[in-house]
PDB file of C-alpha atoms and ligand atoms in Angstrom:
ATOM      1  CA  UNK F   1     111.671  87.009  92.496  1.00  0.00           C
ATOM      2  CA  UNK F   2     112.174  90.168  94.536  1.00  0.00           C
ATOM      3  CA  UNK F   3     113.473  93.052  93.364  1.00  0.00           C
ATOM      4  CA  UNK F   4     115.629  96.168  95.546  1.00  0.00           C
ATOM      5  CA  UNK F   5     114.401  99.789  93.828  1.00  0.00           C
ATOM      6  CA  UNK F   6     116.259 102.566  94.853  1.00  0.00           C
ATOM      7  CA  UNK F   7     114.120 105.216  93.693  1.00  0.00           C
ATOM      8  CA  UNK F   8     111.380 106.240  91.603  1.00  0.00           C
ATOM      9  CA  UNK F   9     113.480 105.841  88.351  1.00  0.00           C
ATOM     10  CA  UNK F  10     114.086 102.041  89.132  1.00  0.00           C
ATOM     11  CA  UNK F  11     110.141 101.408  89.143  1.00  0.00           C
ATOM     12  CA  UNK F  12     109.485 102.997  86.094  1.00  0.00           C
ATOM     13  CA  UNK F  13     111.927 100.668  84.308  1.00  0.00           C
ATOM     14  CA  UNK F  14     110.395  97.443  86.188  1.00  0.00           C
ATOM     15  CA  UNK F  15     107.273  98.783  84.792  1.00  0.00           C
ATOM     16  CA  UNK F  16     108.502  99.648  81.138  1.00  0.00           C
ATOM     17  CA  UNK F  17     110.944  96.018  81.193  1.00  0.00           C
ATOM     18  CA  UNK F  18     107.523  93.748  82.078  1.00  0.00           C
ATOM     19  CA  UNK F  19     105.370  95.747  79.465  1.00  0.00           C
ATOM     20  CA  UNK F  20     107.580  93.934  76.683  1.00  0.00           C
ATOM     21  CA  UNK F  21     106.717  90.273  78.547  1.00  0.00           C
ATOM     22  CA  UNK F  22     102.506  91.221  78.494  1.00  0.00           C
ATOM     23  CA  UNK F  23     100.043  90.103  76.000  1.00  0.00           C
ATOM     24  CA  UNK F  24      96.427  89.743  75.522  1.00  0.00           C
ATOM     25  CA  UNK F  25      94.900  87.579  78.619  1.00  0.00           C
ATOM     26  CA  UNK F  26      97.939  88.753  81.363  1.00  0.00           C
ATOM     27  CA  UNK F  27      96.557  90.509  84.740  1.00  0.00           C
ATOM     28  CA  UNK F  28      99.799  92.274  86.575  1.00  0.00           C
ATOM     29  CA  UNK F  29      98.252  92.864  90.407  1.00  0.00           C
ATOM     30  CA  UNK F  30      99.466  95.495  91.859  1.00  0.00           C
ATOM     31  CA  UNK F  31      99.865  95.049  95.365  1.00  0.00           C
ATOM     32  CA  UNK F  32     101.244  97.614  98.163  1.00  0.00           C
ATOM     33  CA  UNK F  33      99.883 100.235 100.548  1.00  0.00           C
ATOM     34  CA  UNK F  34      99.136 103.711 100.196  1.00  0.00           C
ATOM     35  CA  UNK F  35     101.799 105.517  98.089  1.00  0.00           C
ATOM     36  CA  UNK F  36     104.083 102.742  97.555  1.00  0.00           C
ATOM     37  CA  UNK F  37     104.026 103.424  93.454  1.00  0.00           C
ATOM     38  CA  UNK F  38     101.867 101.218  92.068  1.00  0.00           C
ATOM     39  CA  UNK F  39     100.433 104.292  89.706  1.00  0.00           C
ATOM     40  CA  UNK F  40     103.519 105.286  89.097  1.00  0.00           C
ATOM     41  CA  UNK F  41     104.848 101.734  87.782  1.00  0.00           C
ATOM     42  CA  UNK F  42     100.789 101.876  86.186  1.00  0.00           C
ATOM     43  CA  UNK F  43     102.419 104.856  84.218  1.00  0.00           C
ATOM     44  CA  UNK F  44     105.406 103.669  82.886  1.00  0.00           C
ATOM     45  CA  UNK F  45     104.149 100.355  82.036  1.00  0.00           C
ATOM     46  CA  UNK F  46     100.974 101.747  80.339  1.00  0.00           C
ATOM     47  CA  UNK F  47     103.747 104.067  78.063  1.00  0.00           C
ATOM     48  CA  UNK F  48     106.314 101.653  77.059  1.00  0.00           C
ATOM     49  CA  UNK F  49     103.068  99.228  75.922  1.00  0.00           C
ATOM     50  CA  UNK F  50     102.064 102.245  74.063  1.00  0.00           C
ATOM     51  CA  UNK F  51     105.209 103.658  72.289  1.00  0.00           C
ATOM     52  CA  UNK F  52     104.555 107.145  73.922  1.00  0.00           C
ATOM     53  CA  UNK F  53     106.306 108.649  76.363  1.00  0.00           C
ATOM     54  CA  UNK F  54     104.496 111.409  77.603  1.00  0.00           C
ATOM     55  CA  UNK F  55     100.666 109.438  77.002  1.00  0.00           C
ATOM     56  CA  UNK F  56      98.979 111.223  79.888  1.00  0.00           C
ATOM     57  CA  UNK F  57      98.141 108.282  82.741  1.00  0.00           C
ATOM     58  CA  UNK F  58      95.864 109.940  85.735  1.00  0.00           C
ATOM     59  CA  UNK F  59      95.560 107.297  88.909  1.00  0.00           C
ATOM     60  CA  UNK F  60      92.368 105.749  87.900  1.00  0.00           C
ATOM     61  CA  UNK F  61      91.276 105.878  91.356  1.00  0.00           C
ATOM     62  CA  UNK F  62      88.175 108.336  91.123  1.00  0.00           C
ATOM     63  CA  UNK F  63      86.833 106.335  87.754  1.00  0.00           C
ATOM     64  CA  UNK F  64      87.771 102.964  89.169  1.00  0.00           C
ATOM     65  CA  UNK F  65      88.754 102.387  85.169  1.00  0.00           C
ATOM     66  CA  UNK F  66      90.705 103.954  82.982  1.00  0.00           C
ATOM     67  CA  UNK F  67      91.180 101.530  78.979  1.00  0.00           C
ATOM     68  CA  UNK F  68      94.185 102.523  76.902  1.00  0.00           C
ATOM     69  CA  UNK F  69      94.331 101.957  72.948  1.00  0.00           C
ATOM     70  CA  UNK F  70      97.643 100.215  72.315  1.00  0.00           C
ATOM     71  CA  UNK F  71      99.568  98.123  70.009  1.00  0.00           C
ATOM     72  CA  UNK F  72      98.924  94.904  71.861  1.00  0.00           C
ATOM     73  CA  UNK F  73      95.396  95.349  72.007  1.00  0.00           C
ATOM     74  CA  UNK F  74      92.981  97.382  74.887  1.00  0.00           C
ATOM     75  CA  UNK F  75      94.604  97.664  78.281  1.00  0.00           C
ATOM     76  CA  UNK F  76      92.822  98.218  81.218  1.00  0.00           C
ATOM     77  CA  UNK F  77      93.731 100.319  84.613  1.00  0.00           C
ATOM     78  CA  UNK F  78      92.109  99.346  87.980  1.00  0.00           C
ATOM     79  CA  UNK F  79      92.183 101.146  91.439  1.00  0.00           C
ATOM     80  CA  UNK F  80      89.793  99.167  93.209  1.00  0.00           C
ATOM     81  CA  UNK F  81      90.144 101.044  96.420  1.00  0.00           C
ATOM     82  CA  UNK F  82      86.903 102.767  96.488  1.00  0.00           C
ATOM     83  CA  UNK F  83      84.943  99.475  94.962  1.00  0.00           C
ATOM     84  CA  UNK F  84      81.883  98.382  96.261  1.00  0.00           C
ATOM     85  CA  UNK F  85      82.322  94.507  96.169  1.00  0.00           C
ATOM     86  CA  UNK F  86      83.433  92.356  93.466  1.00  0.00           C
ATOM     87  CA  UNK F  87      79.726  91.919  92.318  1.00  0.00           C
ATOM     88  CA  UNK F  88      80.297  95.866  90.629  1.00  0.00           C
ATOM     89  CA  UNK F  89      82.877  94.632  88.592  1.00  0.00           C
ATOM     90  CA  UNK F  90      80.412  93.364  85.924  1.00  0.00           C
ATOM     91  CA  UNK F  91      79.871  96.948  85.250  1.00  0.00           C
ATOM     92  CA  UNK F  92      83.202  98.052  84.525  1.00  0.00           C
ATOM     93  CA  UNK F  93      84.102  96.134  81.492  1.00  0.00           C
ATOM     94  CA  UNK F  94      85.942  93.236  83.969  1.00  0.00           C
ATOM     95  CA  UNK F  95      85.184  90.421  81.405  1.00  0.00           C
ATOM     96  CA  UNK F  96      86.479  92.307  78.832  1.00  0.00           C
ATOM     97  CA  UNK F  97      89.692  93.117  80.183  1.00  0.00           C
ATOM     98  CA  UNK F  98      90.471  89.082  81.737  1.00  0.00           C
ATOM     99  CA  UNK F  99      90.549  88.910  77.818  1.00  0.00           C
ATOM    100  CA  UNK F 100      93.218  92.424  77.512  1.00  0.00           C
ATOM    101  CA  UNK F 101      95.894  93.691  79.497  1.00  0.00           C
ATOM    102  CA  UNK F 102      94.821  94.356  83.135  1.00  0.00           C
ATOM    103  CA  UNK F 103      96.998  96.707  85.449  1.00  0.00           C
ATOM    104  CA  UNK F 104      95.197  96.333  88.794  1.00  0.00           C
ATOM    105  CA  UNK F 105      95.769  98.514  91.914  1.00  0.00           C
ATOM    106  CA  UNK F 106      93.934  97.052  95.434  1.00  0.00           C
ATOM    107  CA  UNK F 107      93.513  93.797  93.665  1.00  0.00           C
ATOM    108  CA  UNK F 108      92.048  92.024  96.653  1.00  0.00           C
ATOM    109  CA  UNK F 109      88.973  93.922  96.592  1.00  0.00           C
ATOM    110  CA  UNK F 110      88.502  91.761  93.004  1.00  0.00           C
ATOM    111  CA  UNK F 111      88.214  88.868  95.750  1.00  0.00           C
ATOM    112  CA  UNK F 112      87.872  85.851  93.617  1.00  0.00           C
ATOM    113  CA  UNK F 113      86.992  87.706  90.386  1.00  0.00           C
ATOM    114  CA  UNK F 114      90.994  88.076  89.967  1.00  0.00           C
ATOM    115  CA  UNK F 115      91.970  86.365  87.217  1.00  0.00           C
ATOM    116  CA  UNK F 116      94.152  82.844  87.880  1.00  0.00           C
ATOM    117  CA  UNK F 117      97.409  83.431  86.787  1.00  0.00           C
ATOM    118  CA  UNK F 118      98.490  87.004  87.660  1.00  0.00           C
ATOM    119  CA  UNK F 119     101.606  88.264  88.530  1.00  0.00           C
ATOM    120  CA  UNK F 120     101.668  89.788  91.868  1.00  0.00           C
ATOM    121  CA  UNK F 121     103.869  93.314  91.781  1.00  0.00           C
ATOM    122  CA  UNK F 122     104.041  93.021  95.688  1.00  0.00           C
ATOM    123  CA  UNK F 123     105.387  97.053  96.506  1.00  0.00           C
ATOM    124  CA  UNK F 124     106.683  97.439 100.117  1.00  0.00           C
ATOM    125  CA  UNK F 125     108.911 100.226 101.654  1.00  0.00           C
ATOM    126  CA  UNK F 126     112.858  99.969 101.155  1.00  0.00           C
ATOM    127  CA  UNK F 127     115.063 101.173 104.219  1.00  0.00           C
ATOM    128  CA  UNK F 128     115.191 104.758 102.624  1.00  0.00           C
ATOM    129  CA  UNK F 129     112.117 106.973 101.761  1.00  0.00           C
ATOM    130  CA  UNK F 130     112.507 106.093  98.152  1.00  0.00           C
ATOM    131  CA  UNK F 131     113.604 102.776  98.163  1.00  0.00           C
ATOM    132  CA  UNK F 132     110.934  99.817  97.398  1.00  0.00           C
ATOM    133  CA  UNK F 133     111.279  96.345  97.775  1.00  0.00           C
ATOM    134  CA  UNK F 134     109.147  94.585  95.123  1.00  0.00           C
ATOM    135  CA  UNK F 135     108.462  90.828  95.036  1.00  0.00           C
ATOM    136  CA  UNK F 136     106.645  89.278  91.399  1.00  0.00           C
ATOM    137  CA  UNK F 137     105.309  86.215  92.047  1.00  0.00           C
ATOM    138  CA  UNK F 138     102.693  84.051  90.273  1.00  0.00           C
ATOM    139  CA  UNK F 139     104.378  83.560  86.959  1.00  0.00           C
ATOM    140  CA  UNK F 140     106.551  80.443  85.990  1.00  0.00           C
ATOM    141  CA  UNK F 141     110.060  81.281  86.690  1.00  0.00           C
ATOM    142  CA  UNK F 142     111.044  80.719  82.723  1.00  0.00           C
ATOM    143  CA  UNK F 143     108.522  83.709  82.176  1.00  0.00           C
ATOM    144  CA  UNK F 144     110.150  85.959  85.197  1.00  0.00           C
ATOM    145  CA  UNK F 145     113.579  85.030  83.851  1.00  0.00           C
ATOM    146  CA  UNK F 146     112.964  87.138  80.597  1.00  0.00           C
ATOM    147  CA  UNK F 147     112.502  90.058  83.015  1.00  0.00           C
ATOM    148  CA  UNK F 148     115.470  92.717  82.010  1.00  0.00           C
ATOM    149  CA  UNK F 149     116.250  94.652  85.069  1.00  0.00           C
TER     150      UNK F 149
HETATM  151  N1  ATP N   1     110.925 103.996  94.349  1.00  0.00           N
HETATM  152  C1  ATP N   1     109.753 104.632  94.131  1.00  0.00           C
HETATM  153  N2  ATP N   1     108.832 104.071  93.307  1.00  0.00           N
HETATM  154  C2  ATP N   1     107.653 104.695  93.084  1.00  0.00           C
HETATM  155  N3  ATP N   1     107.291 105.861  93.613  1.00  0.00           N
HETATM  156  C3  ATP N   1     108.176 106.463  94.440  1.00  0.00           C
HETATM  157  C4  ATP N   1     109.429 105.872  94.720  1.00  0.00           C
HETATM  158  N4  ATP N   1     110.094 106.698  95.573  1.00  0.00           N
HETATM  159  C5  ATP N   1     109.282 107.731  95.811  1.00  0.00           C
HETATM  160  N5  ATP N   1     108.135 107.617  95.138  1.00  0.00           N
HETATM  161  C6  ATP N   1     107.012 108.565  95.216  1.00  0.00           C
HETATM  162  O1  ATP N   1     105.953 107.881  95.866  1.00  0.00           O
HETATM  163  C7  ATP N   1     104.710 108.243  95.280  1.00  0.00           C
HETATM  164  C8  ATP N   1     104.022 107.027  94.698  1.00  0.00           C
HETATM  165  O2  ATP N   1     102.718 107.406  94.350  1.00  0.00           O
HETATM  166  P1  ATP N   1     101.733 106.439  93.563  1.00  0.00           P
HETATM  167  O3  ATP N   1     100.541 107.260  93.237  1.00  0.00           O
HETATM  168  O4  ATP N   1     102.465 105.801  92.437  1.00  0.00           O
HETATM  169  O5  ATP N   1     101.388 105.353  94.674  1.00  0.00           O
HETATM  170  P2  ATP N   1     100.214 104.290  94.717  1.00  0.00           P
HETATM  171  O6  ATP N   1     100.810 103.033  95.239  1.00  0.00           O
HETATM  172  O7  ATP N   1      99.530 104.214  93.385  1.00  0.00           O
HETATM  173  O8  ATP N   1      99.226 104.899  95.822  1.00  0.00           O
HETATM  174  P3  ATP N   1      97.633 104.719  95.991  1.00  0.00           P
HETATM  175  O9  ATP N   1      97.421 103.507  96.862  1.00  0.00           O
HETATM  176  O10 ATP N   1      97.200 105.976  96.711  1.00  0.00           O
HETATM  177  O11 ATP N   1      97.003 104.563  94.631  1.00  0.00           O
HETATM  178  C9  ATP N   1     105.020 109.295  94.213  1.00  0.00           C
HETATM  179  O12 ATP N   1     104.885 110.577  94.777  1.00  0.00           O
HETATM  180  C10 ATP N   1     106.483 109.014  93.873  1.00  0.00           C
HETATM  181  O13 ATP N   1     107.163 110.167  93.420  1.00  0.00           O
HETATM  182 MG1   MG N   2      97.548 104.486  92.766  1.00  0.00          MG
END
């Protein structure tokens, strides 16, 4: 499926419409270069699966890891840009969170350590500065068709 945003507003709602489709055991992969707003769909996902709209989600890309209490269970945020190799992932709770919710930014770095069955939120540049073109693949289309954007 791929998806025209035209502006920041549009990717918060992708990220607050595929928080209602994510349980326990689903890894969203956040793909896209520098700046293209994969923290910023992070955000709005991560408060729509908690019920609170101004929860306080910091780019997790100093910790690595930030884990968020919520409703459906622990959900984990990855920025795997500053990563070591996928062999330091045993230290950051990575088994754990296959098991939870997984938001994870620079998800090659994870290598093969990415769980099978992620959705890829593929984030390129639009035509204008704040217009994305997003493409979600990995999912069975039945799944993707519940999508409400
Ligand atoms: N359509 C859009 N979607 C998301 N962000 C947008 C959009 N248009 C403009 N922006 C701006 O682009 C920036 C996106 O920053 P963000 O931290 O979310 O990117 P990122 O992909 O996580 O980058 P990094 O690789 O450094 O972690 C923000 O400043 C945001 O306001
Ligand atoms: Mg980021």
């Amino acid at each position: 499926m791929r998806l025209y945003l035209k502006n920041q507003l549009d990717t918060e709602a992708l990220g607050a419409s595929l928080a209602t489709l994510c349980s326990p055991g689903d890894c969203l992969a956040l793909d896209g270069s520098y700046g293209m707003g994969k923290s910023t769909f992070a955000r709005s996902f991560l408060r729509a699966l908690t019920g609170d709209v101004a929860l306080d989600v910091p780019s997790p890309s100093f910790p690595i890891l930030l884990t968020y209490d919520t409703p459906a269970g622990p959900a984990f945020h990855y920025d795997l840009w500053r990563l070591e190799g996928p062999d330091a992932l045993d230290e950051l709770d990575w088994d754990a969170a296959c098991e939870g919710i997984m938001l994870v930014e620079w998800p090659e770095r994870a290598e093969d350590m990415l769980p099978n069955g992620a959705l890829h939120v593929t984030f390129e540049q639009g035509a204008g500065e704040d217009e994305r073109v997003v493409s979600l693949t990995g999912w069975p289309d039945a799944r993707l068709a519940k999508l409400k954007v």
